[in-house]
Short mmCIF file of C-alpha atoms in Angstrom, two decimals:
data_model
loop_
_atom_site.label_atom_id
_atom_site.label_comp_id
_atom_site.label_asym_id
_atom_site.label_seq_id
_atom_site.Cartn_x
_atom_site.Cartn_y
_atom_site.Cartn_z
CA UNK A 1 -53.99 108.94 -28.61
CA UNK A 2 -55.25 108.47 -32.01
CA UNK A 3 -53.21 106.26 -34.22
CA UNK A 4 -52.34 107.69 -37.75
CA UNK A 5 -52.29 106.60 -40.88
CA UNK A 6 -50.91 107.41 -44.38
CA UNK A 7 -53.59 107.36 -45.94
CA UNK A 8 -53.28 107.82 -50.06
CA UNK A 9 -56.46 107.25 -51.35
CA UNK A 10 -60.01 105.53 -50.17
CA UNK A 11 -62.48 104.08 -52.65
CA UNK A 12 -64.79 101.34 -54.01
CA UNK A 13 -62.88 97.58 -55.63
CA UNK A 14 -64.71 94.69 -56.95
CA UNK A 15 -61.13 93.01 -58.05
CA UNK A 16 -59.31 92.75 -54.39
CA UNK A 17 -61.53 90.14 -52.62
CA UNK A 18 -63.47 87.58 -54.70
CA UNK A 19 -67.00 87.76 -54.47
CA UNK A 20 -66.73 90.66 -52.44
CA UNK A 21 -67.55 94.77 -52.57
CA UNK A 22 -64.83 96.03 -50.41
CA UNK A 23 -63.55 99.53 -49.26
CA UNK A 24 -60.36 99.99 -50.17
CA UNK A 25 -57.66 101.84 -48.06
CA UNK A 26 -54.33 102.60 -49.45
CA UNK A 27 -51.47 103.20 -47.37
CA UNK A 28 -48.26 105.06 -48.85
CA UNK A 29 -44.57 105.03 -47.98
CA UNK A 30 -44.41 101.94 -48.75
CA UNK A 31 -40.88 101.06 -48.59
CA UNK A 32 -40.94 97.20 -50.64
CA UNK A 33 -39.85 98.77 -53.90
CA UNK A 34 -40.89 96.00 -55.86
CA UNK A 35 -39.58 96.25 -59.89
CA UNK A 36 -43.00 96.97 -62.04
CA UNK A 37 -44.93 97.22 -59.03
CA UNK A 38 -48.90 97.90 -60.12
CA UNK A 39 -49.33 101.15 -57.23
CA UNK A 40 -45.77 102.78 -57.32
CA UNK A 41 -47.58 105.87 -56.12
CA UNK A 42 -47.59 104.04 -52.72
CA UNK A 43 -43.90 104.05 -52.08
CA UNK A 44 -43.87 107.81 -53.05
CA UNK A 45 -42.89 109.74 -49.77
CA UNK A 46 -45.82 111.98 -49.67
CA UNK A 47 -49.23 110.91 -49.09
CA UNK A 48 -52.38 112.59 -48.97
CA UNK A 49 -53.05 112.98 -45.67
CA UNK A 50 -51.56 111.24 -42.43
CA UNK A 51 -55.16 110.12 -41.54
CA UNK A 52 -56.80 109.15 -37.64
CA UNK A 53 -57.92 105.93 -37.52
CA UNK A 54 -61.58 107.23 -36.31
CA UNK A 55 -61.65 108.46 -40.24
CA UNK A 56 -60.89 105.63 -41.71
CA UNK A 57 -63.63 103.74 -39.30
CA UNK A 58 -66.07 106.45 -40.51
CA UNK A 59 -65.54 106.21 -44.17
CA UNK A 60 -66.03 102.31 -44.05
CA UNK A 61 -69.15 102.51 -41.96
CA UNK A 62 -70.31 104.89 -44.86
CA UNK A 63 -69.45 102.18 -47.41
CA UNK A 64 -70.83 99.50 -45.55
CA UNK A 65 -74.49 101.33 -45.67
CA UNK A 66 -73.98 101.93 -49.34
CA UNK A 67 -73.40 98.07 -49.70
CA UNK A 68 -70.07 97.28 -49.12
CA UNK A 69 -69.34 93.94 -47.86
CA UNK A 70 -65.78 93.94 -46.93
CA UNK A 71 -62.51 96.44 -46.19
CA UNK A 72 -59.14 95.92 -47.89
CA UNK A 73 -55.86 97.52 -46.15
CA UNK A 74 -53.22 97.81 -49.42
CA UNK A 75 -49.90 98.37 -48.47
CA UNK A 76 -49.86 97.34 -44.96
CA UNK A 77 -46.84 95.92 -43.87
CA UNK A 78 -44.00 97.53 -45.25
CA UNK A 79 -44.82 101.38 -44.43
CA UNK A 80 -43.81 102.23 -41.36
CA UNK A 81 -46.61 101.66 -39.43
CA UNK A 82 -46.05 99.43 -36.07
CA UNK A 83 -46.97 96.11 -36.06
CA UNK A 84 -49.18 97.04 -32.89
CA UNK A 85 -50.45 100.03 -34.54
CA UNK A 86 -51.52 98.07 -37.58
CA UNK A 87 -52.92 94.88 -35.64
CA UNK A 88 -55.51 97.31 -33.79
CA UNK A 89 -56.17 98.97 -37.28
CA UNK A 90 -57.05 95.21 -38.65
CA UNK A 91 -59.08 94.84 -35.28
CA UNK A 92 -60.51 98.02 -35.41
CA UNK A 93 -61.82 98.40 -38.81
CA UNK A 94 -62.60 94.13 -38.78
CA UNK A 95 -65.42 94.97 -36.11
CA UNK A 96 -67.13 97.45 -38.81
CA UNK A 97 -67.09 94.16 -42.47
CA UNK A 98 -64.53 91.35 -42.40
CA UNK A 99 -61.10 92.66 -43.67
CA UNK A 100 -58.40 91.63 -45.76
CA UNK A 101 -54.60 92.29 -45.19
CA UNK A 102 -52.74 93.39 -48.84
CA UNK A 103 -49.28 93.13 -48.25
CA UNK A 104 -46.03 93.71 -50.59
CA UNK A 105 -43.80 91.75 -47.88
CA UNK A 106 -42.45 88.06 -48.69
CA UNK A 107 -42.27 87.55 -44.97
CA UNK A 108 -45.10 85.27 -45.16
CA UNK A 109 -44.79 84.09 -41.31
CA UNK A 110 -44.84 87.51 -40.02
CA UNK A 111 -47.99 88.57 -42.77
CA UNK A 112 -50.13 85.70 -40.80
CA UNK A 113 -49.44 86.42 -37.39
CA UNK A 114 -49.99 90.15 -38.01
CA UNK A 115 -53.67 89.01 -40.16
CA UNK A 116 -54.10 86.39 -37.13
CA UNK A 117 -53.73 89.12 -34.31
CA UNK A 118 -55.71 91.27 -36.27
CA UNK A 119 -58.53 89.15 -36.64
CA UNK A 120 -58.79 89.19 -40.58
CA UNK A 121 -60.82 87.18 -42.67
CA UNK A 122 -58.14 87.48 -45.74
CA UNK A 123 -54.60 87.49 -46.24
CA UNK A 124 -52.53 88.24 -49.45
CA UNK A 125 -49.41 88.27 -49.34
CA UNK A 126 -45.66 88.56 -51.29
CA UNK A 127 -44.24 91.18 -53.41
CA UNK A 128 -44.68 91.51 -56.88
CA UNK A 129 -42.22 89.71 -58.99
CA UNK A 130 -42.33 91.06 -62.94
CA UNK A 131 -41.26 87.21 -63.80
CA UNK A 132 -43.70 85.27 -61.60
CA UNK A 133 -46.45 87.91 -62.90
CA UNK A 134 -49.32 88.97 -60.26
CA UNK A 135 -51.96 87.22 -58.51
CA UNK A 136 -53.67 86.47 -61.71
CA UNK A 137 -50.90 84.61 -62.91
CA UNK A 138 -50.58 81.04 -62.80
CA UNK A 139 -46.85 81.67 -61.80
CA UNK A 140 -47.05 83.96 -59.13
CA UNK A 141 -45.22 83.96 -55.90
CA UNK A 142 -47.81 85.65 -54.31
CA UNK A 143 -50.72 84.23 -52.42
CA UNK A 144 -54.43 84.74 -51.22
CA UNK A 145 -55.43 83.14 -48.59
CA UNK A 146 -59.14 83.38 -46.10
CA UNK A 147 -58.51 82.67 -42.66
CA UNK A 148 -60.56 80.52 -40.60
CA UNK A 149 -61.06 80.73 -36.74
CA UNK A 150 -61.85 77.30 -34.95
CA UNK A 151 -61.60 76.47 -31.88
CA UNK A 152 -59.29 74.28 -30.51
CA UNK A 153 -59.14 71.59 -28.20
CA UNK A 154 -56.36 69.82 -26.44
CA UNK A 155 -56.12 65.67 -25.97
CA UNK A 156 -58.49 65.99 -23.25
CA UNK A 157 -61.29 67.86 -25.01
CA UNK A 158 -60.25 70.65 -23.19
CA UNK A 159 -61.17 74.23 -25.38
CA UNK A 160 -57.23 76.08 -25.47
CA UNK A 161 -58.51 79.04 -27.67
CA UNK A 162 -58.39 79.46 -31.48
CA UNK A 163 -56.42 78.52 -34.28
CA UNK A 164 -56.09 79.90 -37.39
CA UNK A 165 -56.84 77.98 -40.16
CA UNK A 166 -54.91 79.41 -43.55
CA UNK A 167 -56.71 78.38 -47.28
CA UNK A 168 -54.91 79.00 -49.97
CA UNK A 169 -57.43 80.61 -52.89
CA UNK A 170 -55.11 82.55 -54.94
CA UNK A 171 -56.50 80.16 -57.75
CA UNK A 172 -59.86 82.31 -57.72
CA UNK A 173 -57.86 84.91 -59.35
CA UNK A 174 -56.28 82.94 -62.61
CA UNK A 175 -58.47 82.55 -65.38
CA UNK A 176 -61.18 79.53 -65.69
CA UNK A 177 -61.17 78.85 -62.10
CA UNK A 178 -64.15 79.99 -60.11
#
């Protein structure tokens, strides 16, 4: 069985991922309901089209041969869609460009594990808070991080898997910094 997705809208963002040409995927029913929120048209009930995942693998493969570099999932954690369902999306869609993770949530700890699980290569995560202003602001509460996979090793020398490695760059989005 297929897994679905609310799909709102698909398209083309230099601004998401620094340095990077990435497909964007937005997901609706988003239920965060952050105050001044930049894409309240996510948390609107009706979305475009409750999408199969095969579709949204197609349309990034497109992208990819067009020059695309990278995917970005918007909206992924606070829409209904199981945290199994979503961590095989992340896989899925990470085997095609390295992905990153958008979410809305200020559950920080469960926003890594579900980016860990789901092999991405970025994270951002927190809601929007009109005070603390955006990513762009030097006040923000919410963060952007790339992920790292090492492997690890215990006392002995002895390989135990991977860890995740988390580094902060929300910086690359505030003004000066590069």
């Amino acid at each position: 069985m297929s897994i679905l997705v609310p799909l709102v809208s698909s398209g083309i963002t230099m601004n998401e991922i620094p340095g990077r040409i990435a497909v964007y995927f937005e997901l609706g029913n988003c239920t965060q309901g952050c105050p001044g929120c930049h894409s309240p048209h996510l948390s609107e009930q009706q979305v475009l089209a409750i999408t199969p995942l095969e579709e949204l693998e197609s349309i990034a493969e497109t992208q990819a041969t067009k020059g695309a570099n990278a995917i970005v999932l918007m909206g992924g954690t606070t829409n209904g869609i199981s945290d199994d369902d979503l961590i095989t999306i992340l896989s899925t869609l990470s085997c095609i460009l390295p992905v990153c993770l958008y979410s809305g949530s200020d559950d920080a700890e469960r926003d890594r594990d579900l980016a860990e699980r789901g092999n991405a290569t970025w994270l951002k995560t927190g809601s929007y808070k009109a005070e603390l202003g955006g990513l762009t602001s030097p006040t923000t509460n919410q963060r952007f991080y790339r992920i790292d996979y090492r492997y690890a090793k215990d006392h002995s020398g002895v390989y135990t898997g991977t860890e995740a490695v988390f580094t902060d760059l929300t910086h690359l989005f505030q003004k000066g910094d590069t």
